CSV table of C-alpha atoms and ligand atoms in Angstrom, one decimal:
chain,number,residue,atom,x,y,z
A,3,MET,CA,-32.0,9.4,52.6
A,4,SER,CA,-31.9,10.1,49.1
A,5,LYS,CA,-32.0,7.4,46.4
A,6,THR,CA,-28.4,5.9,45.6
A,7,ILE,CA,-27.2,7.4,42.4
A,8,ASN,CA,-24.4,6.1,40.1
A,9,VAL,CA,-22.2,8.8,38.7
A,10,THR,CA,-19.5,8.2,36.3
A,11,VAL,CA,-16.8,11.0,36.3
A,12,TRP,CA,-15.2,11.4,32.9
A,13,ASN,CA,-11.8,13.4,32.5
A,14,GLU,CA,-9.5,14.0,29.9
A,15,PHE,CA,-6.8,13.5,32.5
A,16,ARG,CA,-4.0,15.0,30.5
A,17,HIS,CA,-3.1,18.2,32.2
A,18,GLU,CA,-2.5,16.4,35.4
A,19,LYS,CA,0.0,14.3,33.6
A,20,SER,CA,2.0,16.9,31.6
A,21,ASN,CA,1.7,20.1,33.9
A,22,ASP,CA,3.5,20.0,37.3
A,23,ALA,CA,1.2,22.8,38.7
A,24,VAL,CA,-1.9,20.9,37.9
A,25,LYS,CA,-0.3,17.6,38.8
A,26,ALA,CA,0.5,19.2,42.4
A,27,LEU,CA,-3.2,20.0,42.9
A,28,TYR,CA,-4.8,16.9,41.4
A,29,PRO,CA,-2.1,14.0,41.6
A,30,ASP,CA,-4.8,11.4,40.9
A,31,GLY,CA,-6.7,13.5,38.6
A,32,MET,CA,-9.6,16.1,38.8
A,33,HIS,CA,-12.0,13.3,38.6
A,34,ALA,CA,-10.7,11.6,41.6
A,35,VAL,CA,-11.1,14.9,43.6
A,36,ILE,CA,-14.7,15.5,42.2
A,37,ALA,CA,-15.7,12.0,43.0
A,38,ALA,CA,-14.2,12.1,46.6
A,39,GLY,CA,-16.3,15.3,47.2
A,40,LEU,CA,-19.5,13.8,45.8
A,41,GLU,CA,-19.2,10.5,47.6
A,42,LYS,CA,-19.2,12.5,51.0
A,43,SER,CA,-22.8,13.1,50.4
A,44,GLY,CA,-23.6,9.4,51.1
A,45,ASN,CA,-25.9,8.5,48.4
A,46,ILE,CA,-23.7,9.0,45.3
A,47,ASN,CA,-21.5,6.2,44.0
A,48,CYS,CA,-18.8,7.3,41.6
A,49,ARG,CA,-16.8,5.6,38.9
A,50,LEU,CA,-13.9,7.0,37.3
A,51,ALA,CA,-13.4,7.2,33.4
A,52,ALA,CA,-10.7,8.8,31.2
A,53,LEU,CA,-9.9,9.5,27.6
A,54,ASP,CA,-6.9,7.1,27.5
A,55,ASP,CA,-8.9,4.2,29.0
A,56,PRO,CA,-10.0,1.5,26.4
A,57,GLU,CA,-13.3,3.1,24.8
A,58,HIS,CA,-12.5,6.0,26.9
A,59,GLY,CA,-13.9,4.2,29.8
A,60,LEU,CA,-17.3,4.4,28.5
A,61,THR,CA,-18.4,1.2,27.4
A,62,GLN,CA,-22.0,0.3,26.7
A,63,GLU,CA,-22.1,-1.5,29.9
A,64,VAL,CA,-20.6,1.7,31.9
A,65,ILE,CA,-23.1,3.8,30.1
A,66,ASP,CA,-26.1,1.5,31.0
A,67,SER,CA,-25.2,1.5,34.6
A,68,THR,CA,-24.6,5.4,34.9
A,69,ASP,CA,-27.5,7.8,36.3
A,70,VAL,CA,-25.5,10.9,35.6
A,71,MET,CA,-22.2,11.6,33.8
A,72,ILE,CA,-19.7,14.5,34.7
A,73,TRP,CA,-17.6,15.7,32.0
A,74,TRP,CA,-14.4,17.5,32.1
A,75,GLY,CA,-12.2,18.1,28.9
A,76,HIS,CA,-10.0,20.8,27.3
A,77,CYS,CA,-7.1,20.2,25.4
A,78,ALA,CA,-8.0,16.9,23.7
A,79,HIS,CA,-11.7,17.3,22.7
A,80,ALA,CA,-10.9,16.3,19.0
A,81,GLU,CA,-9.6,12.8,20.3
A,82,VAL,CA,-12.9,11.9,21.7
A,83,ASP,CA,-14.3,9.0,19.5
A,84,ASP,CA,-17.4,10.1,17.4
A,85,GLU,CA,-19.2,6.9,18.1
A,86,ILE,CA,-18.7,7.2,21.7
A,87,VAL,CA,-20.0,10.8,21.6
A,88,LYS,CA,-23.2,9.3,19.8
A,89,ARG,CA,-23.4,6.6,22.7
A,90,VAL,CA,-23.5,9.0,25.5
A,91,GLN,CA,-25.9,11.5,23.4
A,92,LYS,CA,-28.3,8.6,22.9
A,93,ARG,CA,-28.2,7.8,26.7
A,94,VAL,CA,-28.9,11.2,27.5
A,95,LEU,CA,-31.9,11.5,25.1
A,96,GLU,CA,-33.1,8.3,27.0
A,97,GLY,CA,-32.7,10.0,30.3
A,98,MET,CA,-29.3,9.8,31.7
A,99,GLY,CA,-28.2,13.1,33.5
A,100,LEU,CA,-25.1,15.1,32.2
A,101,ILE,CA,-23.0,17.8,34.0
A,102,VAL,CA,-20.6,19.6,31.8
A,103,LEU,CA,-17.7,21.5,33.6
A,104,HIS,CA,-15.9,24.4,32.6
A,105,SER,CA,-14.0,23.9,29.3
A,106,GLY,CA,-16.1,21.1,28.5
A,107,HIS,CA,-18.3,24.1,26.8
A,108,PHE,CA,-16.3,22.9,23.7
A,109,ALA,CA,-16.7,19.1,24.3
A,110,LYS,CA,-18.2,17.0,21.3
A,111,ILE,CA,-21.1,15.7,23.4
A,112,PHE,CA,-22.0,19.2,24.8
A,113,LYS,CA,-22.0,20.8,21.3
A,114,ALA,CA,-23.8,17.6,19.8
A,115,LEU,CA,-26.8,18.1,22.4
A,116,LEU,CA,-27.0,21.9,22.5
A,117,GLY,CA,-26.6,22.4,18.3
A,118,THR,CA,-24.6,25.8,18.7
A,119,ASN,CA,-20.9,26.8,18.6
A,120,CYS,CA,-20.7,27.1,22.5
A,121,SER,CA,-18.0,29.7,21.9
A,122,LEU,CA,-17.2,32.5,24.7
A,123,LYS,CA,-14.3,35.0,25.5
A,124,TRP,CA,-11.8,34.1,27.9
A,125,ARG,CA,-8.6,35.2,29.8
A,126,GLU,CA,-6.4,33.8,32.2
A,127,VAL,CA,-5.1,36.2,34.8
A,128,ALA,CA,-6.2,34.7,38.1
A,129,GLU,CA,-8.9,37.3,38.7
A,130,LYS,CA,-11.6,37.1,41.0
A,131,GLU,CA,-15.0,35.6,40.1
A,132,ARG,CA,-18.4,36.0,42.0
A,133,LEU,CA,-21.0,33.6,40.9
A,134,TRP,CA,-24.4,35.1,41.9
A,135,ASN,CA,-27.3,32.5,42.9
A,136,LEU,CA,-30.3,33.5,40.7
A,137,GLU,CA,-32.5,30.7,41.7
A,138,PRO,CA,-32.3,30.1,45.4
A,139,SER,CA,-35.1,27.8,45.4
A,140,HIS,CA,-33.8,25.4,42.7
A,141,PRO,CA,-32.5,22.0,44.0
A,142,ILE,CA,-29.0,22.7,42.5
A,143,THR,CA,-28.6,25.7,44.7
A,144,GLN,CA,-29.5,24.3,48.0
A,145,GLY,CA,-27.1,25.2,50.8
A,146,ILE,CA,-25.6,27.9,48.8
A,147,GLY,CA,-25.8,31.6,49.6
A,148,ASP,CA,-26.6,34.5,47.7
A,149,TYR,CA,-23.1,34.1,45.9
A,150,ILE,CA,-20.0,32.0,45.8
A,151,GLU,CA,-16.7,33.9,45.6
A,152,LEU,CA,-13.6,32.3,44.1
A,153,PRO,CA,-10.3,34.4,44.6
A,154,ASN,CA,-8.5,33.2,41.4
A,155,THR,CA,-10.1,31.9,38.3
A,156,GLU,CA,-9.8,32.0,34.6
A,157,MET,CA,-12.5,34.3,33.2
A,158,TYR,CA,-15.2,33.3,30.8
A,159,GLY,CA,-17.3,36.0,29.3
A,160,GLU,CA,-20.3,36.4,27.2
A,161,ARG,CA,-21.4,36.1,24.8
A,162,PHE,CA,-21.7,32.3,25.3
A,163,ASP,CA,-23.1,30.9,22.1
A,164,ILE,CA,-25.8,28.4,23.5
A,165,PRO,CA,-29.4,27.9,23.0
A,166,THR,CA,-31.4,29.9,25.5
A,167,PRO,CA,-31.3,27.6,28.8
A,168,ASP,CA,-34.3,26.3,30.5
A,169,LYS,CA,-32.8,28.2,33.6
A,170,VAL,CA,-29.8,30.2,34.5
A,171,ILE,CA,-29.0,29.3,37.7
A,172,PHE,CA,-25.8,31.3,38.3
A,173,ILE,CA,-24.3,34.5,36.5
A,174,SER,CA,-20.7,35.2,37.1
A,175,TRP,CA,-19.2,38.7,37.6
A,176,PHE,CA,-15.4,39.0,36.9
A,177,GLU,CA,-12.9,41.5,38.4
A,178,GLY,CA,-12.2,42.4,34.7
A,179,GLY,CA,-15.7,43.4,34.3
A,180,GLU,CA,-17.3,40.7,32.1
A,181,VAL,CA,-20.3,38.5,33.0
A,182,PHE,CA,-21.0,35.0,32.3
A,183,ARG,CA,-24.0,32.4,32.3
A,184,SER,CA,-21.9,30.2,34.5
A,185,GLY,CA,-24.8,27.6,35.6
A,186,CYS,CA,-27.4,26.9,33.1
A,187,THR,CA,-29.8,24.0,32.7
A,188,PHE,CA,-31.2,22.3,29.7
A,189,THR,CA,-33.3,19.4,28.8
A,190,ARG,CA,-32.7,17.2,25.7
A,191,GLY,CA,-35.0,14.2,25.5
A,192,HIS,CA,-35.7,12.7,28.7
A,193,GLY,CA,-32.1,13.8,30.1
A,194,LYS,CA,-31.3,16.9,32.1
A,195,ILE,CA,-28.1,18.8,31.3
A,196,PHE,CA,-26.5,21.2,33.8
A,197,TYR,CA,-23.4,23.4,32.4
A,198,PHE,CA,-21.3,24.6,35.3
A,199,ARG,CA,-18.4,27.0,34.5
A,200,PRO,CA,-15.8,26.8,37.3
A,201,GLY,CA,-13.0,24.2,37.1
A,202,HIS,CA,-9.9,25.5,35.4
A,203,GLU,CA,-7.3,23.0,35.9
A,204,THR,CA,-4.5,25.4,37.4
A,205,TYR,CA,-6.7,26.6,40.5
A,206,PRO,CA,-8.0,24.5,43.2
A,207,ILE,CA,-11.6,24.8,42.3
A,208,PHE,CA,-12.6,21.2,42.9
A,209,HIS,CA,-11.2,21.4,46.4
A,210,ASN,CA,-13.7,24.1,47.2
A,211,PRO,CA,-16.7,22.7,49.2
A,212,GLU,CA,-19.4,25.1,47.7
A,213,ILE,CA,-18.3,24.0,44.4
A,214,ILE,CA,-18.4,20.5,45.2
A,215,LYS,CA,-21.8,21.2,47.0
A,216,VAL,CA,-23.3,22.5,43.6
A,217,ILE,CA,-22.1,19.5,41.7
A,218,THR,CA,-23.4,17.3,44.3
A,219,ASN,CA,-27.0,19.1,44.2
A,220,ALA,CA,-26.9,18.8,40.3
A,221,ALA,CA,-26.1,15.0,40.4
A,222,ASN,CA,-29.2,14.6,42.6
A,223,TRP,CA,-31.1,16.8,40.3
A,224,ALA,CA,-29.9,15.3,37.0
A,225,ALA,CA,-30.6,11.7,38.1
A,226,PRO,CA,-33.2,10.1,35.8
A,227,THR,CA,-36.7,10.0,36.5
A,228,ILE,CA,-37.2,7.3,33.6
A,229,ILE,CA,-34.9,5.8,31.1
A,230,LYS,CA,-36.9,5.4,27.8
A,231,GLU,CA,-35.5,4.2,24.6
A,232,ASP,CA,-36.4,6.0,21.5
A,233,ILE,CA,-38.8,4.5,19.2
A,234,CYS,CA,-41.1,5.7,16.2
A,235,PRO,CA,-43.9,3.3,16.0
A,236,ASN,CA,-46.9,3.2,13.3
A,237,THR,CA,-49.7,2.9,15.7
A,238,GLN,CA,-53.3,1.9,15.7
A,239,PRO,CA,-56.2,4.1,16.9
A,240,LEU,CA,-57.5,3.6,20.4
A,241,GLU,CA,-61.1,4.4,19.3
A,242,THR,CA,-63.1,3.1,16.6
A,243,LEU,CA,-62.9,5.5,13.8
A,244,SER,CA,-65.9,6.4,11.5
A,245,GLU,CA,-65.5,5.0,8.0
A,246,LYS,CA,-63.1,7.4,6.0
A,247,ASN,CA,-63.5,8.8,2.5
A,248,VAL,CA,-60.7,6.6,1.0
A,249,ASP,CA,-60.9,8.8,-2.3
A,250,PHE,CA,-60.3,11.6,-0.3
A,251,GLY,CA,-57.3,9.9,1.1
A,252,LYS,CA,-56.0,9.6,-2.4
A,253,ALA,CA,-56.6,13.0,-3.5
A,254,GLY,CA,-53.7,14.3,-5.8
A,255,VAL,CA,-52.7,10.6,-6.4
A,256,VAL,CA,-53.1,9.8,-10.1
A,257,GLN,CA,-55.2,6.6,-10.6
A,258,ALA,CA,-54.4,4.1,-13.0
A,259,SER,CA,-57.8,4.4,-14.7
A,260,GLU,CA,-56.6,8.2,-15.4
A,261,LEU,CA,-53.6,7.4,-17.3
B,7,ZN,ZN1,-9.8,26.7,31.8
């Protein structure tokens, strides 16, 4: 049995309240469906958090007890408080895992960690997507075949303005001809990050067992091996050092006697 992993599933949770088609697919929010899917694995405990919760549901206490955070946002990225973004970023650098889904490519937390624009091409005409599994030996693709096929998706196309990923796990082909790096891993500090493209709100993407399988695998992969607070100490040598020429050490510094 794998170790227990505490996952916080963060969702903007706005489309589900304002759009009837989205509400029909996800009456309690996409985060509730993702959490229910992950918890079927037996070793994942999920907590839900949303933009309109106090502190966006991401108090320090919540963050300190989160092994992996999942992030879905789209229309309200700008409403996410910069202080809370810093709080999440700090924890990722300390070792917390982060899984960013779909339109989270423009989330403040993703851009802060990656440092690039994270822009891409897009089109919404319900076309077919085939996600090719490039890394069948990777923990994130266990139980997944050569590809995952989604009959109706929003298209995301290259160029995706991200830094070169540690690994590209999936590459998507779209009916309209574009391709996209749909599954990418990054490391920032001690934290593991996985970006996973599927998840447009008007399609039942998070009801798809293969998509949930990938996110479940990613949560297990991204769970911290350590949590280590950043420090920058002045430090004493481990060995006894030979006496140094202190004058050399002061080279270039004008001495009082020379003035
Ligand atoms: Zn979308």
